[in-house]
Tab-separated table of C-alpha atoms in Angstrom:
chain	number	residue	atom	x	y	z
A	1	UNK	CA	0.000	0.000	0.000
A	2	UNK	CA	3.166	2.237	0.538
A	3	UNK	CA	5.172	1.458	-2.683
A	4	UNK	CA	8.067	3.761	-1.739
A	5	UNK	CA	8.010	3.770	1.804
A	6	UNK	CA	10.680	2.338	4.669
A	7	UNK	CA	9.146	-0.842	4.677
A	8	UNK	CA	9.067	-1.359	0.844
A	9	UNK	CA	12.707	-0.901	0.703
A	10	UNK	CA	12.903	-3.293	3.217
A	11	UNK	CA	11.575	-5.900	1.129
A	12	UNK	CA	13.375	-4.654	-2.111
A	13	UNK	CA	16.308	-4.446	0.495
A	14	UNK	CA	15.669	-8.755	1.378
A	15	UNK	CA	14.847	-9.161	-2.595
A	16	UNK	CA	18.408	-7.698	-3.186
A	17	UNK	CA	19.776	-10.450	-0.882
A	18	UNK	CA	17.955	-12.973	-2.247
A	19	UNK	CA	18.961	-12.509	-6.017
A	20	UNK	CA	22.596	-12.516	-4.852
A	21	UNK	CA	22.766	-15.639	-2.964
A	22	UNK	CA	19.873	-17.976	-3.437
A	23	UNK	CA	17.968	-17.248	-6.964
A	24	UNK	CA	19.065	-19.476	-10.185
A	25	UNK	CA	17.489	-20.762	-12.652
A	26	UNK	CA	17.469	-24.655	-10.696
A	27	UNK	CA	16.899	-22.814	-7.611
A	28	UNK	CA	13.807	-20.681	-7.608
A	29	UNK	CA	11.037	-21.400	-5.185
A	30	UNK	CA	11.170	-19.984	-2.033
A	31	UNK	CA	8.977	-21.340	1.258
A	32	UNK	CA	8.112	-19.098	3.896
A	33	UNK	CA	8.084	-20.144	7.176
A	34	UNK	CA	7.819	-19.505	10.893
A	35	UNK	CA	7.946	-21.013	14.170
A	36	UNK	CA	4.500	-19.982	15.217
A	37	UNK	CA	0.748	-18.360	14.118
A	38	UNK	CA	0.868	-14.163	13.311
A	39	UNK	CA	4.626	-14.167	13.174
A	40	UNK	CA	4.078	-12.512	9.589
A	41	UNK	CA	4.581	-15.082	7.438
A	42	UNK	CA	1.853	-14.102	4.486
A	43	UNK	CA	2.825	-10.458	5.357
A	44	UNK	CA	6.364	-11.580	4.163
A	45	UNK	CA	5.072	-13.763	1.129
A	46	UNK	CA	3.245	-11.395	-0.682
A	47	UNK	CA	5.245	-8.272	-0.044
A	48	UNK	CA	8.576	-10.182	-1.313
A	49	UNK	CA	6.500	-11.519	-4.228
A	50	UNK	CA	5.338	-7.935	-5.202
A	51	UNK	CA	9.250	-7.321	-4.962
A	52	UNK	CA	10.576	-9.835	-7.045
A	53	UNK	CA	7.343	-9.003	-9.604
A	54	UNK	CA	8.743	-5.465	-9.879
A	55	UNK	CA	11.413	-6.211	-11.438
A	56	UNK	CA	9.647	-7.737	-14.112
A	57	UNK	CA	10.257	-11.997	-13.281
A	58	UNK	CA	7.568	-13.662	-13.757
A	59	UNK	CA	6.633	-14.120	-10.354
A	60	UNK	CA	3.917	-16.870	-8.554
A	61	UNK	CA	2.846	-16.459	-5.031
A	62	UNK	CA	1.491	-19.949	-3.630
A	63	UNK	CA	-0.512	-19.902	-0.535
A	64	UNK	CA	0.229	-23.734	0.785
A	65	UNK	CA	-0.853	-22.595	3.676
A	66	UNK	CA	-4.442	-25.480	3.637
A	67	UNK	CA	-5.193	-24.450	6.853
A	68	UNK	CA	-5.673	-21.168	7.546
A	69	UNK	CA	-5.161	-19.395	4.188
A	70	UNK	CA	-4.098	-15.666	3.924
A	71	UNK	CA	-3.467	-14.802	0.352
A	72	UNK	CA	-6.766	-14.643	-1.311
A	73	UNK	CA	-7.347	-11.747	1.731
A	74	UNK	CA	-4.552	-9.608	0.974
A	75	UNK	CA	-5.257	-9.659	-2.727
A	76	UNK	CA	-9.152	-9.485	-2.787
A	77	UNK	CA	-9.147	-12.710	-5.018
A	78	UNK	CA	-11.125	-15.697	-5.649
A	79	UNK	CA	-10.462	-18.272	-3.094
A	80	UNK	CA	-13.033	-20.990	-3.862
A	81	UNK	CA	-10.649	-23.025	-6.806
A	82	UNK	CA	-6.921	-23.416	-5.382
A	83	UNK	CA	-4.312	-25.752	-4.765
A	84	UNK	CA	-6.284	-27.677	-2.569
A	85	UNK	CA	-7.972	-28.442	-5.782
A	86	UNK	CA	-5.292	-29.381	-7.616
A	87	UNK	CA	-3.752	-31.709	-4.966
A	88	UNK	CA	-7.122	-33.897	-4.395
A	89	UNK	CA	-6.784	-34.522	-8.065
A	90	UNK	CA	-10.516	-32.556	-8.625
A	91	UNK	CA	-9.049	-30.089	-11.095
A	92	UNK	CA	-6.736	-31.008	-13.885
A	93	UNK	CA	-3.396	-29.607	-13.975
A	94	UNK	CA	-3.877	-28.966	-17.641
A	95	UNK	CA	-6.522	-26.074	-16.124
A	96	UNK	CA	-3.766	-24.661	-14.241
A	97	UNK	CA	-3.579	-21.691	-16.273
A	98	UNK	CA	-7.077	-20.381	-15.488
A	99	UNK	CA	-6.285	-20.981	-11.435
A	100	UNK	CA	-4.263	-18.337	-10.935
A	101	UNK	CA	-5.588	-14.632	-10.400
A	102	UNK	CA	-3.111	-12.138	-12.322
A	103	UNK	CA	-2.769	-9.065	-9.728
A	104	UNK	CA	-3.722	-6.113	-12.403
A	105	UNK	CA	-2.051	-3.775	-10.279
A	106	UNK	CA	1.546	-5.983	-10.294
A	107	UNK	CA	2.087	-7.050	-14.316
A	108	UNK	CA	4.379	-9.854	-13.399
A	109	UNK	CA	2.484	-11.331	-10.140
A	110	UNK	CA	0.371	-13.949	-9.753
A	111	UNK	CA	-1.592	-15.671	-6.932
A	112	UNK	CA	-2.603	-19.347	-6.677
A	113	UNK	CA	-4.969	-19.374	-3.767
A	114	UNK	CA	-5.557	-22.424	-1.264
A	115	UNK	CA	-8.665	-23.113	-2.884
A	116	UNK	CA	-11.385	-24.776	-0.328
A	117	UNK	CA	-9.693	-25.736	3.022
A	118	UNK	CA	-9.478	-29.523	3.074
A	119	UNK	CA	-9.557	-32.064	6.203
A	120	UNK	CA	-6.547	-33.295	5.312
A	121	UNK	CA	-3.875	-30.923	4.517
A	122	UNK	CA	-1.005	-32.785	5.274
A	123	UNK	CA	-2.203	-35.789	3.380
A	124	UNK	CA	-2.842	-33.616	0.162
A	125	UNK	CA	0.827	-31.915	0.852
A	126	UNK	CA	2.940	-35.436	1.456
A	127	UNK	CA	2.010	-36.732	-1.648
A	128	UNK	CA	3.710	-37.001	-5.350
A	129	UNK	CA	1.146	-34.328	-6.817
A	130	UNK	CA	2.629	-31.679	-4.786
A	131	UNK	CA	6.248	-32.487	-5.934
A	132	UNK	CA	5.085	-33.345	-9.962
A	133	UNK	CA	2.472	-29.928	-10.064
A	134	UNK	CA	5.688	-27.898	-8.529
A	135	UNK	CA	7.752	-28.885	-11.155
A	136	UNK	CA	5.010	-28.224	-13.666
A	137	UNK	CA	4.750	-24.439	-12.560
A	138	UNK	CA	8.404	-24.028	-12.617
A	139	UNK	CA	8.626	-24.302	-15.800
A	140	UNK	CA	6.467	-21.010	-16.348
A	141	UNK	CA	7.884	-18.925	-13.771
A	142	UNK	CA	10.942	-17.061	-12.949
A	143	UNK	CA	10.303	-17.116	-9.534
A	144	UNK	CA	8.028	-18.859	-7.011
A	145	UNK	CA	7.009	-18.095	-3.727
A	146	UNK	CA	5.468	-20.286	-0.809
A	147	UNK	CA	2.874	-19.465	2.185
A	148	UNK	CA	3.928	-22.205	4.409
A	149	UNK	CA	1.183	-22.745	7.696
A	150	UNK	CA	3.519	-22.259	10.822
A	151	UNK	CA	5.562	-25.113	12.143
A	152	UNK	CA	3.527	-26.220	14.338
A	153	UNK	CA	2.090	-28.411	11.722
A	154	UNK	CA	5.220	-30.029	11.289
A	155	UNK	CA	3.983	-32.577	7.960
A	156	UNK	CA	2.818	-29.844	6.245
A	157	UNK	CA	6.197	-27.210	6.436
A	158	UNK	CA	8.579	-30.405	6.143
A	159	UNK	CA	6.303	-31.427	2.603
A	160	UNK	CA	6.330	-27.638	1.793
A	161	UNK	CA	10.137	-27.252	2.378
A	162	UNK	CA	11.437	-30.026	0.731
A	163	UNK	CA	9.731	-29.585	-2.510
A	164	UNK	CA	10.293	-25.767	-2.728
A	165	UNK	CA	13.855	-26.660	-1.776
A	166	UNK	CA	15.212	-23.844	0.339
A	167	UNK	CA	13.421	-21.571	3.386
A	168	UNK	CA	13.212	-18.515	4.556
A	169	UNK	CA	12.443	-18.567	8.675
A	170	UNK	CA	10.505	-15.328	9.503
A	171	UNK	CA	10.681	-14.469	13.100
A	172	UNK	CA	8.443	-11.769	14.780
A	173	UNK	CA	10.619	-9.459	17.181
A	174	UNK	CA	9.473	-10.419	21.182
A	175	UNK	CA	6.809	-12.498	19.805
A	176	UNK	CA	8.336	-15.714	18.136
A	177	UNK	CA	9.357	-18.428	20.262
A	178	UNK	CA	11.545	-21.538	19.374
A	179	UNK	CA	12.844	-24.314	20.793
């Protein structure tokens, strides 16, 4: 909402870091995680994915997060049709370009929303689909971003993780605790 304010430099400031020492083209999704709940994690997500968008990569912002999604409210988008979709097999992956809601005012951005919030999230997320619709989207994308749930569901940020390859641990100052 601030485009050239402290905190947007901030996030150009982390999107600086990150083009020096982690993005390549065999390394480009990024998870998002945190110890806890309201540590900022989808705050973190979608402002670094309006950063890397900006400078004009084509840029996907996943919210993997199947149990309490975030994204769809920070955008204003659809939330019904979503990943959760695509991992319980009920939409094709060949519709996976109509899933995602371009962000008119980012060019490069685009959001794939949870979809419907499924009873088994770690199920859906510990399975091939995950891994095989990943490497699909790659393969569109410059670079790919991932709203992880908080660790406290364990499955679900280990399946996350280890399919998007590399994290980055967001920690909210006197708030965030971890053993």
């Amino acid at each position: 909402s601030s485009p050239f304010g402290e905190l947007a430099e901030e996030f150009r400031s982390i999107r600086g870091q990150l083009l020096n020492n982690w993005l390549t083209p065999k390394q480009k999704t990024l998870a998002i995680v945190s110890p806890g709940s309201k540590e900022g994690r989808s705050y973190v997500a979608a402002n670094l994915a309006m950063a890397f968008s900006q400078t004009g990569r084509s840029t996907l912002l996943i919210d993997a997060n199947l149990r309490s999604p975030r994204q769809h409210e920070i955008f204003k988008t659809n939330s019904r049709i979503g990943l959760s979709m695509l991992l319980a097999g009920r939409v094709r992956i060949e519709d996976l370009d109509m899933l995602p809601d371009s962000i008119s005012t980012f060019q490069n951005l685009t959001v794939l929303n949870c979809g419907a919030v499924p009873p088994n999230p770690a199920e859906l997320l510990d399975n091939r689909r995950f891994d095989w619709i990943m490497r699909e989207l790659r393969k569109f994308y410059d670079v790919i971003i991932i709203d992880s749930p908080p660790a406290t569901y364990k499955a679900d940020v280990m399946s996350i993780a280890s399919v998007a390859g590399s994290a980055l641990m967001v920690a909210r100052s006197g708030y965030s605790k971890m053993d």
